[in-house]
Amino acid sequence: MNPAAARPSSRPFPYRVVRRARETADVATFELSPVGDALPPFRPGQFAMVYAFGVGEIPVSVSGLDDGEPTLVHTVRAVGAVSRALYGLRVGDTVGVRGPYGVGWDLASAAGLDVLVVAGGIGLAPLRPLILDGLAQPGRYGRLTVLIGARTPSDLLYRAQTRAWGAEAHIDVTVDHPEPDWRGDVGVVTRLLSRGTWSPSRVCAFVCGPEPMIHAVAGELVRAGTPPHRVQVSLERNMRCGEGFCGHCQLGSVLLCRDGPVTDWGRAEPLLAVKEL
Amino acid sequence: MDTGMGPRTVAGRLEALPDEQYDRLMGLAREVSFPAGARLFEEHRAANQFWIIKTGSVALDLHVPGCRAAVIETLGPGDLVGWSWLFPPRQWHMGAEARSTVRAREFDAEAVRRLCGRDPALGYPLVLAVAEVIGHRLECARTRLLDLYGPYGSEPPR
Ligand SMILES: Cc1cc2nc3c(=O)[nH]c(=O)nc-3n(C[C@H](O)[C@H](O)[C@H](O)COP(=O)(O)OP(=O)(O)OC[C@H]3O[C@@H](n4cnc5c(N)ncnc54)[C@H](O)[C@@H]3O)c2cc1C
């Protein structure tokens, strides 16, 4: 296998599904292995353009990184034509992958601070590699807190793994609609913020989920004293080229595929305040 | 001091009262604890107390005939349990149950209302703190109405 160029590839590289795990009724996680050349390494928060042959191509974040291995892990929620086709893939199937694209999470900027991760729904997928990085370097950061919101208990991702994280990090989970045997919290994820034991001025936050959730979480943190530049958020817009050419993902002066999807709240808030931007 | 986001809870708001007012208010409270499963109150009954949770979790629920009570929301440390004591008809809209062992401050609602009536300088910030809780819960309930994580999640892929 030849090492690929360090620049992202704008040509899809064939990758084969080597493992598939069903997370929920509409979410699956895949491990992809390069058929030939591998793409350059991805960082947590970056995304790939994944092509379901004959159907189409969509942006999907990396949800796991195997250190030193060329495999890619993605978690896909079936919402439309392409994501449904990806959800339906089986071990041995092949997809086309371009990337790595975008600016990832800047975990290094949290050195010496407490780390707060807030994830809503599928938003936990792009945050998982960041959480794993944080857990792997315990001395480097203060307390790690992970707050997870989901629609129902059956929609929770990576259930066994999040339970295991609880040994080293503080994990709180809440759902909008409980099921009869659910003994955990019920309510929006922002409600969990008030239970935190971190100091708002000494925390670095990483937030991904539906946009109104990002707004609510970032807004509460900033009101409580967290500097906006210490609240990193991952934003989603329709993306086509992934390389800053087509303008589909433009948000004001920002091209999210190139300058995002991760950005800090100081930069994101004024852009999100403009309707239909 | 590592205060967390505590100041945004009702407990945090009340701690910001001047010492003398805070002490008078706390003079009307007593420490209580509830084992997991204990009912704090039931729907439609008179709202004669309220609580501020110290530790543990309380579920607010609504009775749906023929089904198990539906849990609407859970409350945790620093949260106010109950605001129906403040407004007529002073009846609970929901029931409340301890989900784990709960330690809380229990307030005599009638005595607090009397104190607030006598001392508006204490009553006003207290009512503001409760109003903020109500506003925040309304905001959260509206957000949940949006069903942000769905509706796509509701149907298994075809
Ligand atoms: C940077 C980035 C990273 C992403 N990472 C992931 C990831 O890791 N996992 C993942 O599952 N998805 C991720 N997405 C979202 C994913 O790209 C979209 O779900 C996908 O483009 C939808 O395409 P489709 O053809 O399946 O559906 P479409 O036919 O385009 O849309 C079908 C329906 O789904 C709705 N829809 C479209 N996009 C979304 C969305 N993002 N969320 C909810 N509903 C939507 C549409 O409004 C429409 O009603 C990411 C998006 C971006 C921009």
XYZ file of C-alpha atoms in Angstrom, chain A:
277
model
C 0.000 0.000 0.000
C 1.461 3.365 -0.986
C 1.208 6.244 1.430
C -1.223 8.770 0.000
C -0.437 12.431 -0.429
C -0.838 14.559 2.702
C -3.431 16.799 1.008
C -7.080 15.745 1.067
C -8.059 13.815 -1.996
C -10.798 15.249 -4.197
C -11.065 11.869 -5.920
C -13.002 9.213 -4.010
C -10.782 6.382 -2.760
C -12.457 2.965 -2.570
C -12.930 1.705 0.990
C -14.438 -1.599 2.023
C -16.794 -2.124 4.964
C -14.951 -4.451 7.347
C -17.290 -4.134 10.310
C -20.826 -2.896 10.819
C -22.618 -2.404 14.109
C -26.237 -1.399 14.420
C -26.453 1.293 17.089
C -30.203 2.026 17.015
C -33.162 1.477 14.686
C -31.804 4.115 12.291
C -28.109 4.508 13.128
C -25.197 2.225 12.234
C -21.433 2.446 12.740
C -19.032 1.231 10.046
C -15.377 0.511 9.999
C -13.922 1.135 6.545
C -10.603 -0.175 5.315
C -8.863 1.161 2.172
C -9.014 -1.159 -0.827
C -5.805 0.395 -2.187
C -4.254 3.688 -1.157
C -5.412 5.198 2.107
C -6.482 8.808 2.562
C -4.280 11.027 4.759
C -5.009 10.639 8.487
C -8.137 12.302 9.892
C -8.336 14.276 13.129
C -11.301 14.306 15.543
C -14.002 16.672 14.237
C -12.989 16.348 10.581
C -15.287 14.754 8.045
C -15.187 12.728 4.854
C -17.386 12.894 1.775
C -18.712 9.353 1.581
C -20.113 8.158 -1.728
C -22.713 5.408 -1.886
C -22.186 4.229 -5.439
C -25.083 5.049 -7.717
C -26.925 7.000 -5.028
C -24.872 10.004 -3.988
C -22.321 11.505 -1.660
C -22.741 13.097 1.791
C -20.493 14.575 4.472
C -19.955 12.224 7.424
C -17.696 12.918 10.407
C -15.181 10.438 11.701
C -16.611 8.805 14.801
C -13.552 6.746 15.643
C -9.883 6.725 14.740
C -7.633 3.737 15.041
C -4.270 5.174 15.989
C -1.775 4.508 13.218
C -4.275 2.407 11.255
C -5.701 3.568 7.923
C -9.200 2.455 8.886
C -11.990 5.007 9.212
C -14.974 4.715 11.504
C -18.228 6.516 10.667
C -21.619 6.534 12.336
C -24.508 7.270 10.004
C -28.107 8.072 10.737
C -30.549 7.187 7.975
C -32.479 10.363 7.158
C -32.629 10.412 3.344
C -31.542 8.700 0.140
C -27.777 8.630 0.651
C -27.629 8.125 4.388
C -30.190 5.342 4.049
C -28.010 3.664 1.426
C -24.995 3.938 3.755
C -27.017 2.581 6.678
C -27.912 -0.400 4.494
C -24.300 -1.314 3.662
C -23.046 -4.755 4.655
C -19.566 -6.089 5.438
C -17.705 -6.505 2.144
C -19.529 -3.632 0.369
C -17.454 -0.796 -1.075
C -17.912 2.985 -0.873
C -15.935 5.947 -2.212
C -14.357 8.262 0.355
C -12.824 11.744 -0.068
C -11.125 13.771 2.619
C -10.067 14.571 5.254
C -12.016 17.834 5.226
C -12.575 20.693 7.590
C -11.145 21.997 10.798
C -11.412 19.543 13.665
C -11.799 20.025 17.417
C -8.940 21.879 19.094
C -8.577 19.706 22.184
C -5.027 20.982 22.796
C -6.481 24.410 23.662
C -8.157 22.753 26.679
C -4.822 21.758 28.274
C -4.959 22.529 31.985
C -8.705 23.239 31.880
C -11.750 21.134 32.641
C -13.283 19.612 29.532
C -17.031 19.648 28.965
C -18.531 17.728 26.061
C -22.206 18.273 25.228
C -23.739 16.016 22.585
C -27.251 15.840 21.200
C -28.443 12.887 19.100
C -26.082 11.950 16.273
C -23.871 14.837 17.493
C -22.139 12.333 19.767
C -20.545 10.717 16.688
C -18.076 13.523 15.833
C -17.370 14.028 19.544
C -16.473 10.405 20.287
C -12.871 10.582 18.988
C -12.352 13.753 21.032
C -13.665 12.052 24.194
C -11.383 9.065 23.562
C -8.412 11.420 23.096
C -9.262 13.185 26.343
C -9.560 9.891 28.232
C -6.221 8.751 26.811
C -4.373 11.768 28.264
C -5.778 12.112 31.787
C -2.985 14.293 33.219
C -3.274 16.875 30.487
C -6.786 18.099 31.253
C -8.873 18.720 34.357
C -12.173 16.932 34.890
C -13.889 15.464 31.846
C -17.675 15.769 31.827
C -19.829 14.375 29.027
C -23.496 15.391 28.815
C -25.570 13.429 26.338
C -29.101 14.163 25.136
C -31.175 11.806 23.015
C -34.749 11.514 21.859
C -35.483 8.223 23.647
C -33.372 5.671 25.525
C -33.484 3.471 22.397
C -31.836 6.294 20.415
C -28.746 6.419 22.638
C -25.518 5.718 20.752
C -22.522 3.674 21.931
C -24.359 2.558 25.067
C -21.806 0.070 26.388
C -18.939 2.421 25.665
C -20.503 5.467 27.325
C -21.132 3.378 30.445
C -17.465 2.390 30.448
C -16.370 6.044 30.133
C -18.103 6.594 33.461
C -15.126 4.985 35.225
C -12.906 7.946 34.336
C -15.254 10.758 33.409
C -18.509 12.192 34.643
C -21.235 11.056 32.236
C -24.807 12.351 32.417
C -27.492 11.215 30.012
C -30.948 12.661 29.508
C -33.766 11.823 27.105
C -36.726 13.815 25.777
C -39.138 10.881 25.822
C -38.499 8.197 28.436
C -39.481 4.570 28.003
C -41.102 2.645 30.872
C -37.889 1.113 32.253
C -35.807 4.298 31.979
C -34.457 5.385 35.377
C -32.226 8.208 34.137
C -32.892 11.894 33.556
C -35.711 13.295 31.453
C -35.478 16.737 29.869
C -33.322 18.769 27.537
C -29.571 18.460 27.790
C -29.153 22.105 28.881
C -30.873 21.170 32.166
C -27.842 19.059 33.010
C -25.539 22.075 32.791
C -26.691 23.457 36.134
C -25.528 20.272 37.868
C -21.948 20.695 36.697
C -19.151 20.938 39.193
C -16.752 22.660 36.821
C -16.073 26.318 37.033
C -17.522 28.084 33.945
C -14.462 30.296 33.655
C -12.061 27.314 33.737
C -13.777 25.018 31.279
C -13.347 24.365 27.585
C -16.565 23.114 25.982
C -17.146 21.059 22.826
C -20.727 21.021 21.569
C -22.430 19.191 18.708
C -26.096 18.509 18.019
C -29.140 20.205 16.512
C -28.529 23.923 16.036
C -31.082 25.153 18.618
C -29.397 22.877 21.160
C -25.977 24.317 20.317
C -27.429 27.809 20.738
C -28.958 27.013 24.122
C -25.846 25.277 25.504
C -23.347 27.857 24.251
C -25.616 30.697 25.408
C -25.893 29.292 28.951
C -22.168 28.671 29.219
C -21.275 32.158 28.048
C -23.844 33.741 30.396
C -22.303 31.762 33.242
C -18.844 33.147 32.421
C -17.218 30.804 29.900
C -15.327 32.896 27.325
C -16.954 32.426 23.864
C -13.635 31.333 22.351
C -13.591 28.394 24.772
C -16.884 27.052 23.447
C -16.222 25.066 20.281
C -19.254 24.057 18.225
C -19.658 21.940 15.111
C -22.085 23.370 12.575
C -23.841 21.623 9.732
C -24.875 23.042 6.416
C -25.496 21.310 3.098
C -22.145 20.474 1.587
C -21.318 19.450 -1.922
C -17.649 19.791 -2.862
C -16.116 19.755 0.619
C -13.257 21.920 -0.624
C -14.506 25.476 -0.406
C -15.332 25.876 -4.103
C -19.079 25.427 -4.562
C -20.390 27.686 -1.796
C -23.217 25.333 -0.712
C -22.123 25.495 2.913
C -21.455 29.225 3.060
C -22.414 30.914 6.323
C -21.690 34.631 5.889
C -17.993 34.904 5.178
C -17.338 31.373 6.404
C -17.239 28.285 4.193
C -18.077 25.602 6.718
C -16.458 22.750 4.804
C -13.138 24.571 4.763
C -13.232 26.940 7.773
C -15.486 24.663 9.871
C -17.400 22.584 10.683
C -15.811 23.265 14.076
C -15.684 26.905 15.025
C -15.802 28.824 18.267
C -18.930 30.453 19.609
C -17.451 33.943 19.337
C -17.387 33.458 15.589
C -20.503 31.315 15.200
C -23.006 33.337 17.229
C -23.165 36.459 15.030
C -23.497 34.265 11.942
C -26.286 32.137 13.396
C -28.111 35.271 14.527
C -28.855 36.076 10.862
C -31.913 34.147 9.687
C -31.566 32.124 6.479
C -27.822 32.717 6.293
